[in-house]
Short mmCIF file of C-alpha atoms and ligand atoms in Angstrom, two decimals:
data_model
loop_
_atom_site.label_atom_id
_atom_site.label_comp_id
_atom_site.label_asym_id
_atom_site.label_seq_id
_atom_site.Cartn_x
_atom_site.Cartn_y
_atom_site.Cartn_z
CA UNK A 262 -11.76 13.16 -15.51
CA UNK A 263 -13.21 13.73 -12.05
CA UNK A 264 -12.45 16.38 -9.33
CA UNK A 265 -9.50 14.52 -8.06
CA UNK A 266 -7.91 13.25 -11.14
CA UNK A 267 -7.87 15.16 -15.03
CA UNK A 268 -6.43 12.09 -16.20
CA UNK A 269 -8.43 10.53 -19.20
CA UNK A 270 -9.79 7.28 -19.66
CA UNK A 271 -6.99 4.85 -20.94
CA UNK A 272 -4.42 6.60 -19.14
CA UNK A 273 -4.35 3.94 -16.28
CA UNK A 274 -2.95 0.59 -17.12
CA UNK A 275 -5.08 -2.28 -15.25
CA UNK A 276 -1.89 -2.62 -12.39
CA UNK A 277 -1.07 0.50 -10.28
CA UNK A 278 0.81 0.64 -6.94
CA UNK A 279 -0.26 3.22 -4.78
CA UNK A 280 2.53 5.04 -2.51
CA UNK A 281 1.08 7.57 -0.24
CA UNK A 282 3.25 9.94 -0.72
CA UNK A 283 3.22 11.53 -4.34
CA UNK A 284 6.82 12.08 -4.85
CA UNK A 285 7.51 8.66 -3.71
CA UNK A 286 5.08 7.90 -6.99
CA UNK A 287 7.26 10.01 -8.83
CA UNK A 288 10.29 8.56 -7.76
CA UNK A 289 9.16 5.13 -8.33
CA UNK A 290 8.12 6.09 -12.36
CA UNK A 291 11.86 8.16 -12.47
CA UNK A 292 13.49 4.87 -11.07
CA UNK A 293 12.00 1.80 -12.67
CA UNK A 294 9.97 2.55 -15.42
CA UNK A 295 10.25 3.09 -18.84
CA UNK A 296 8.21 5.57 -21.00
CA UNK A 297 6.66 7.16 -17.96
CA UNK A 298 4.15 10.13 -18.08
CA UNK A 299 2.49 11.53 -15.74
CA UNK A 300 -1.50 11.63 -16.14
CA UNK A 301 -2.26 13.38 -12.78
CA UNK A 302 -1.00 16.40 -11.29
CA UNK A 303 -4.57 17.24 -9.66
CA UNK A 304 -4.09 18.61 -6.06
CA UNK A 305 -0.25 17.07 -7.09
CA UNK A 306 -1.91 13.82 -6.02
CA UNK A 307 0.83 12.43 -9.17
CA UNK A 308 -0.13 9.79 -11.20
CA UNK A 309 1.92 8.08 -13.79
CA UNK A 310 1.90 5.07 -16.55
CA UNK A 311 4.85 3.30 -18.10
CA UNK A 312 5.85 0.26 -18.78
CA UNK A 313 8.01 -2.28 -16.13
CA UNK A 314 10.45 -4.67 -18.03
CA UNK A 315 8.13 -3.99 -21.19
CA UNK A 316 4.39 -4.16 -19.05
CA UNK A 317 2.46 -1.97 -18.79
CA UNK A 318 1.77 -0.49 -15.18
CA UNK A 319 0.65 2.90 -13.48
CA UNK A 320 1.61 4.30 -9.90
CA UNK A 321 -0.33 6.90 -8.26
CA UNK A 322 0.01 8.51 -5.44
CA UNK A 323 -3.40 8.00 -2.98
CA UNK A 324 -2.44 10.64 -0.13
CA UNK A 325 -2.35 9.59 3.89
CA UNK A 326 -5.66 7.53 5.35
CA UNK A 327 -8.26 5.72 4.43
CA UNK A 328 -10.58 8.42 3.23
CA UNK A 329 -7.76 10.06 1.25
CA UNK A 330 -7.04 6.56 -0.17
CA UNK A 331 -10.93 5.56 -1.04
CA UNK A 332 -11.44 8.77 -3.38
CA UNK A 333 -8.43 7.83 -5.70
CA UNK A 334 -9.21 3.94 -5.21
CA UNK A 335 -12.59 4.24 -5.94
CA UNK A 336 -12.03 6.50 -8.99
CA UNK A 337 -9.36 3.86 -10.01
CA UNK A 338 -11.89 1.00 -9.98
CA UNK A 339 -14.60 2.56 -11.10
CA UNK A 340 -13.55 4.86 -14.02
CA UNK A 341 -10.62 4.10 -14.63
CA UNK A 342 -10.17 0.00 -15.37
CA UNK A 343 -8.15 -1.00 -12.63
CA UNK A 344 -7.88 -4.11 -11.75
CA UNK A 345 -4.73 -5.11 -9.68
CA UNK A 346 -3.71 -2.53 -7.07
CA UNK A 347 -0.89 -2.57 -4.61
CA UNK A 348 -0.61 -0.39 -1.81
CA UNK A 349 3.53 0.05 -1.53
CA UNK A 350 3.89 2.32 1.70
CA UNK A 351 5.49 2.30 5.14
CA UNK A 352 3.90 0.86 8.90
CA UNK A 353 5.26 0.91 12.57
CA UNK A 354 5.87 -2.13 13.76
CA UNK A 355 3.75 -3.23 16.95
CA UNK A 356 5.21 -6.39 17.93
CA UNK A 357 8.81 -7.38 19.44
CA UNK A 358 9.57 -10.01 16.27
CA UNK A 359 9.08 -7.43 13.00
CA UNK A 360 11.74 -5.24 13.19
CA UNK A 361 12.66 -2.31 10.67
CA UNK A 362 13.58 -2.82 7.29
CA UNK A 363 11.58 -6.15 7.59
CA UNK A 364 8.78 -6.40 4.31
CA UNK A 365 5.10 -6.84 5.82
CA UNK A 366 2.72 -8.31 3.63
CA UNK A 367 -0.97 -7.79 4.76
CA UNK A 368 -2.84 -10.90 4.65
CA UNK A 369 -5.64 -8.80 6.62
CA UNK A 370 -6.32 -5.37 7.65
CA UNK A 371 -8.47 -4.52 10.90
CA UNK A 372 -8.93 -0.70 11.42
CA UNK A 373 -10.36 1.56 13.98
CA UNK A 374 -12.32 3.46 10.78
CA UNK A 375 -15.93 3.86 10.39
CA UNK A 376 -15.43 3.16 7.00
CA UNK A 377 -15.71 -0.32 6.49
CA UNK A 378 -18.41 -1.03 9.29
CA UNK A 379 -20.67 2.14 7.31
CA UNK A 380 -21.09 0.70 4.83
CA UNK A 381 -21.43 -3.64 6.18
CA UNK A 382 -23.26 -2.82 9.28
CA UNK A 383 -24.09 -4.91 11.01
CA UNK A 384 -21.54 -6.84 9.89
CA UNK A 385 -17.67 -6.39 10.31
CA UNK A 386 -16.29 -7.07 7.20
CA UNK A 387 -12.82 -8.77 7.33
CA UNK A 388 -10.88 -7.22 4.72
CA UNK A 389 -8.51 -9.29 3.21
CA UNK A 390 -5.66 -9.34 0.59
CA UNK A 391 -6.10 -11.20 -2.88
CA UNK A 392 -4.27 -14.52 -2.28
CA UNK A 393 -2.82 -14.60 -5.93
CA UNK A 394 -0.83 -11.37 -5.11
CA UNK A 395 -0.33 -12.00 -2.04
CA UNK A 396 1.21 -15.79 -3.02
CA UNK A 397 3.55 -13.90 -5.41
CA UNK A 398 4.59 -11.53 -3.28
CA UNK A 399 5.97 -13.99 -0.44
CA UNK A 400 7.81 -16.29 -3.62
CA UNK A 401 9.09 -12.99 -4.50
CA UNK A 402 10.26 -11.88 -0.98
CA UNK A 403 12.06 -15.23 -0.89
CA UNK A 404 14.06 -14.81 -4.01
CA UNK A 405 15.13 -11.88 -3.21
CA UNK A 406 15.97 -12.61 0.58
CA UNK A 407 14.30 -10.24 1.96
CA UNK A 408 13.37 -9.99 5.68
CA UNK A 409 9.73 -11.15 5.65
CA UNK A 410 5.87 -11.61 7.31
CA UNK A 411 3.00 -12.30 6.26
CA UNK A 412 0.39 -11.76 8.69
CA UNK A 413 -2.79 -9.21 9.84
CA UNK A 414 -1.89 -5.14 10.27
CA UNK A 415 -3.65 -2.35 11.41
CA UNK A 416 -4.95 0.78 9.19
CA UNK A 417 -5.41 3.42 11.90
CA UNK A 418 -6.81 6.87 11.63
CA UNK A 419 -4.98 8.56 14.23
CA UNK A 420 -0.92 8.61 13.36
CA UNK A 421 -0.53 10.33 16.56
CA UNK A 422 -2.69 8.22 19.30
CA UNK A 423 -2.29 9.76 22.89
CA UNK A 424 -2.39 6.19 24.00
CA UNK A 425 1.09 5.07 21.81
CA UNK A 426 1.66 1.39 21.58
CA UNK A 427 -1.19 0.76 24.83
CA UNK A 428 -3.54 1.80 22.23
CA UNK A 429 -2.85 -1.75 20.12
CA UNK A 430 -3.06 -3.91 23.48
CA UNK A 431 -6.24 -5.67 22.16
CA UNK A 432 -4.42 -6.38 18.34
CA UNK A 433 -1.21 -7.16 19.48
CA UNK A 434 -3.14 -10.16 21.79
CA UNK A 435 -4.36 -11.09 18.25
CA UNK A 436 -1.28 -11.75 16.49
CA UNK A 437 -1.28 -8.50 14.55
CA UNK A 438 1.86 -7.07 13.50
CA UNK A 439 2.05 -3.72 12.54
CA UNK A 440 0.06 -0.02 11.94
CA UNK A 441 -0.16 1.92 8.93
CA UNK A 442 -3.45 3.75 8.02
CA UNK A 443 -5.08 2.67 4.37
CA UNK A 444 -4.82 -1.31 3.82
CA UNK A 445 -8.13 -1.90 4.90
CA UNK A 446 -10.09 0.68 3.24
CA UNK A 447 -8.28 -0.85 -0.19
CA UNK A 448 -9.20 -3.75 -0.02
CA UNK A 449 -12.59 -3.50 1.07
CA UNK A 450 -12.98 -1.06 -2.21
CA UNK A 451 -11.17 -4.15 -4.21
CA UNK A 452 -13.93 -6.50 -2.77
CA UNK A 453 -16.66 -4.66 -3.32
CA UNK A 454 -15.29 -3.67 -7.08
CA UNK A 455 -14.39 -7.70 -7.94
CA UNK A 456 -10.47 -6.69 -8.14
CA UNK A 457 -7.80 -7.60 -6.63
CA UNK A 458 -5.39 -5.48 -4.19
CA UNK A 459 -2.38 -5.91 -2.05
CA UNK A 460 -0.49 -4.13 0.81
CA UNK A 461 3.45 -4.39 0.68
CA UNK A 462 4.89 -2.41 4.06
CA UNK A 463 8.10 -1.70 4.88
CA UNK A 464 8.53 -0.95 8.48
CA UNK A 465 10.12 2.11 9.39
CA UNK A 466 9.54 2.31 12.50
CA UNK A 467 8.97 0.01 15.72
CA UNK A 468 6.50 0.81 18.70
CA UNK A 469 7.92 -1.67 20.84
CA UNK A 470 11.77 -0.53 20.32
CA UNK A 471 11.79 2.69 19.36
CA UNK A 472 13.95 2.26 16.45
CA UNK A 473 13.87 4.09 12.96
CA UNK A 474 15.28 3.57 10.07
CA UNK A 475 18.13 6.11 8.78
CA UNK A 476 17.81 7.76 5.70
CA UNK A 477 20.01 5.45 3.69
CA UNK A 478 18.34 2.83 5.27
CA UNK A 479 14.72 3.73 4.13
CA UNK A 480 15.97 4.23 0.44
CA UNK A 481 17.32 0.87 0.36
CA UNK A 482 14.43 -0.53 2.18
CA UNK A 483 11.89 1.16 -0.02
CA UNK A 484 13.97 0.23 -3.43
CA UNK A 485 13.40 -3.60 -2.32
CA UNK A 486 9.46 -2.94 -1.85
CA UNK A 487 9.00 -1.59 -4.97
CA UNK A 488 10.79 -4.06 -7.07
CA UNK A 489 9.02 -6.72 -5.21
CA UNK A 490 5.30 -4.49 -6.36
CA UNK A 491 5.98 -4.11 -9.38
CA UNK A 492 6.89 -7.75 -10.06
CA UNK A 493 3.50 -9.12 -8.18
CA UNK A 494 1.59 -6.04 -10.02
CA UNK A 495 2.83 -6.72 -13.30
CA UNK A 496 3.40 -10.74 -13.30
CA UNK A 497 7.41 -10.11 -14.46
CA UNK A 498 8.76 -11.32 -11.46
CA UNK A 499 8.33 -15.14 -12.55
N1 HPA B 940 1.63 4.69 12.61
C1 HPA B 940 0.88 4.79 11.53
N2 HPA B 940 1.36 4.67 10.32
C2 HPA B 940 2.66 4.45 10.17
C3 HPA B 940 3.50 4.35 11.25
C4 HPA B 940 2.96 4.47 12.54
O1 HPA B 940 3.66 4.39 13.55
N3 HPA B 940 4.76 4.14 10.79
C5 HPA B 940 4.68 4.13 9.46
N4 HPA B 940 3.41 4.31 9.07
#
């Protein structure tokens, strides 16, 4: 139990995916899992555990940004016995070849936060996914033939830059493909904690075009993602 979270410890199972959004994580347990309670309604920040095809897995929710995402993370890690986390949320796309309802799959995450660089100075840690999650992630986005990339994003901390898509001149020349705003804090708190963690995106939105997904659209889109999390997080997907 901590100021964020009255949930007990046990209540966690070792995988969680973390939406942003908590009725998203609320959705997800309604939609796919089986036995689901919910062990968090703190600050309705929700938290549940069930089971996925018979394993047992939690999702809960982590809020918008990095620090948002580091208290729940953290708590995760540290009291809680997590061990596997997978960020399943939504980015922009910042480059003319990922398109919405595309799947990104962070290999990296640079960010614009002081909260990496705080705490490595004077070194700038490279975040980076775990590569068994993020191997089973890509065989799973093949099976299920879904639109695909596997490359570096960006976890900003301004949603609403004055600047716009200018703003990423200097990651777009490096290959980066997309912006959302807490893969890097994760996985630097996964590093530090000897776990393992994953960001799953699916882009609703582009930079460069302009485009948004519908409604419909993002259901579908976000339906796909978290079939493909839950099958990395809990090892059913084969
Ligand atoms: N910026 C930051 N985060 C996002 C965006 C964006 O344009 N789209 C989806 N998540």
């Amino acid at each position: 139990m901590t100021p964020h979270n009255e949930a007990a410890a046990g209540d966690y199972a070792e995988a969680i995916l973390l939406p942003g959004d908590p009725l998203r994580a609320k959705w997800i347990a309604d939609t796919f899992l089986e036995d689901a309670r919910c062990v968090n309604k703190v600050r309705n920040c929700l938290g549940f555990t069930g089971r996925y095809k018979g394993r047992p897995v939690s999702v809960q929710a982590t809020g918008m940004g990095q620090p948002s995402l580091a208290i729940y993370v953290h708590e995760l890690l540290t009291l809680y016995g997590a061990r596997k986390l997978i960020r399943v949320g939504t980015c922009g796309a910042i480059v003319e070849g990922v398109r919405v309802r595309d799947i990104v799959i962070a290999m990296t995450a640079s960010t614009d936060s002081a909260m990496n660089v705080a705490v490595t100075a004077p070194w700038h840690f490279a975040p980076c996914a775990d590569f068994a999650l993020l191997r089973a992630a890509v065989a799973g986005a093949e099976r299920a033939g879904l639109r695909w990339h596997a490359g570096g994003i960006v976890s900003a901390d301004q949603f609403y830059n004055p600047a716009g898509l200018a703003a990423f001149e200097p990651l777009r020349a490096h290959g980066v493909l997309a912006v959302e705003m807490e893969a890097s804090a994760l996985y630097t708190l996964a590093a530090r904690h000897g776990a393992q963690a994953l960001a799953i995106c699916a882009v609703s939105d582009s930079l460069v075009t302009h485009e948004e997904l519908s409604a419909a659209e993002r259901q579908s889109s976000l339906e796909d993602m978290a079939r493909l999390a839950l099958d990395v997080a809990t090892g059913a997907g084969g």
